[in-house]
Short mmCIF file of C-alpha atoms in Angstrom, two decimals:
data_model
loop_
_atom_site.label_atom_id
_atom_site.label_comp_id
_atom_site.label_asym_id
_atom_site.label_seq_id
_atom_site.Cartn_x
_atom_site.Cartn_y
_atom_site.Cartn_z
CA MET A 1 90.90 87.93 88.21
CA ARG A 2 91.71 85.81 91.28
CA LEU A 3 89.24 84.73 93.96
CA THR A 4 90.24 84.30 97.58
CA PHE A 5 88.37 82.49 100.34
CA GLU A 6 86.88 85.77 101.46
CA ASP A 7 85.21 86.18 98.06
CA PHE A 8 82.86 83.27 98.69
CA ASP A 9 79.74 83.07 100.84
CA ILE A 10 77.35 80.11 101.23
CA VAL A 11 73.72 81.11 101.98
CA ASP A 12 70.72 79.08 102.86
CA VAL A 13 67.67 79.98 100.78
CA GLU A 14 64.50 77.97 101.47
CA GLU A 15 66.59 75.12 102.80
CA LYS A 16 68.83 75.01 99.69
CA TYR A 17 72.49 76.10 99.88
CA ILE A 18 73.73 78.58 97.31
CA CYS A 19 77.35 79.63 96.84
CA LEU A 20 77.91 83.32 96.05
CA ALA A 21 81.21 84.55 94.53
CA CYS A 22 82.09 88.18 94.80
CA ILE A 23 84.02 89.47 91.79
CA ARG A 24 85.90 92.66 92.29
CA ASN A 25 89.10 94.43 91.10
CA ARG A 26 92.12 94.85 93.35
CA GLN A 27 94.99 97.21 93.13
CA SER A 28 97.51 94.40 92.65
CA TYR A 29 95.78 93.07 89.51
CA LYS A 30 97.37 93.36 86.10
CA PRO A 31 95.29 95.00 83.29
CA TYR A 32 94.44 91.64 81.74
CA GLN A 33 93.03 90.42 85.07
CA LEU A 34 90.45 93.20 85.59
CA ALA A 35 86.74 92.50 85.64
CA LYS A 36 85.39 94.90 83.01
CA THR A 37 82.19 96.01 84.77
CA CYS A 38 83.74 96.56 88.18
CA MET A 39 85.36 99.70 89.65
CA SER A 40 89.06 100.10 88.79
CA ILE A 41 91.36 100.48 91.76
CA THR A 42 94.42 102.68 91.65
CA ASP A 43 94.87 103.39 95.38
CA LYS A 44 94.24 101.11 98.44
CA LYS A 45 92.22 104.01 99.99
CA GLN A 46 89.54 103.22 97.37
CA TYR A 47 88.78 99.94 99.25
CA GLN A 48 87.01 101.97 101.92
CA GLN A 49 84.86 103.97 99.51
CA ARG A 50 81.14 103.40 99.42
CA ASP A 51 81.18 102.71 95.60
CA TYR A 52 83.72 99.89 96.05
CA GLN A 53 81.39 98.26 98.61
CA THR A 54 78.23 98.72 96.41
CA ARG A 55 76.98 95.80 94.42
CA ASP A 56 76.94 96.31 90.59
CA VAL A 57 79.40 99.29 91.00
CA GLY A 58 82.39 98.04 93.03
CA PHE A 59 81.71 94.38 92.65
CA GLN A 60 79.52 91.83 90.93
CA VAL A 61 77.96 88.65 92.55
CA VAL A 62 77.91 85.32 90.72
CA ILE A 63 75.74 82.47 91.87
CA ILE A 64 77.49 79.08 91.78
CA PRO A 65 74.99 76.19 91.96
CA LEU A 66 76.02 73.51 94.51
CA GLY A 67 73.55 70.87 93.42
CA SER A 68 72.33 68.52 96.14
CA VAL A 69 74.23 68.93 99.35
#
C-alpha cells in the first residue's frame, strides 16, 4: 500500500483539526501491497464504479491524530 497526497484530507471538527487518510487498492499494486478489506482492482475502469467510491467497500478511512496544532 502506498499513500499519495490525494489520499489525505484535513478536516476541522469543533475547532480541532483531524487528518483523514483514505486507504484503497490501485491496479498498479503488487499482491503483497493490497489492503485486505478494500475492493481489488483489475481494470482502470473500476475506478469510476460506485463501489470503488463507496466507503467501507472501495476504500477505508483512517483517522490520524494531529495533536495540538
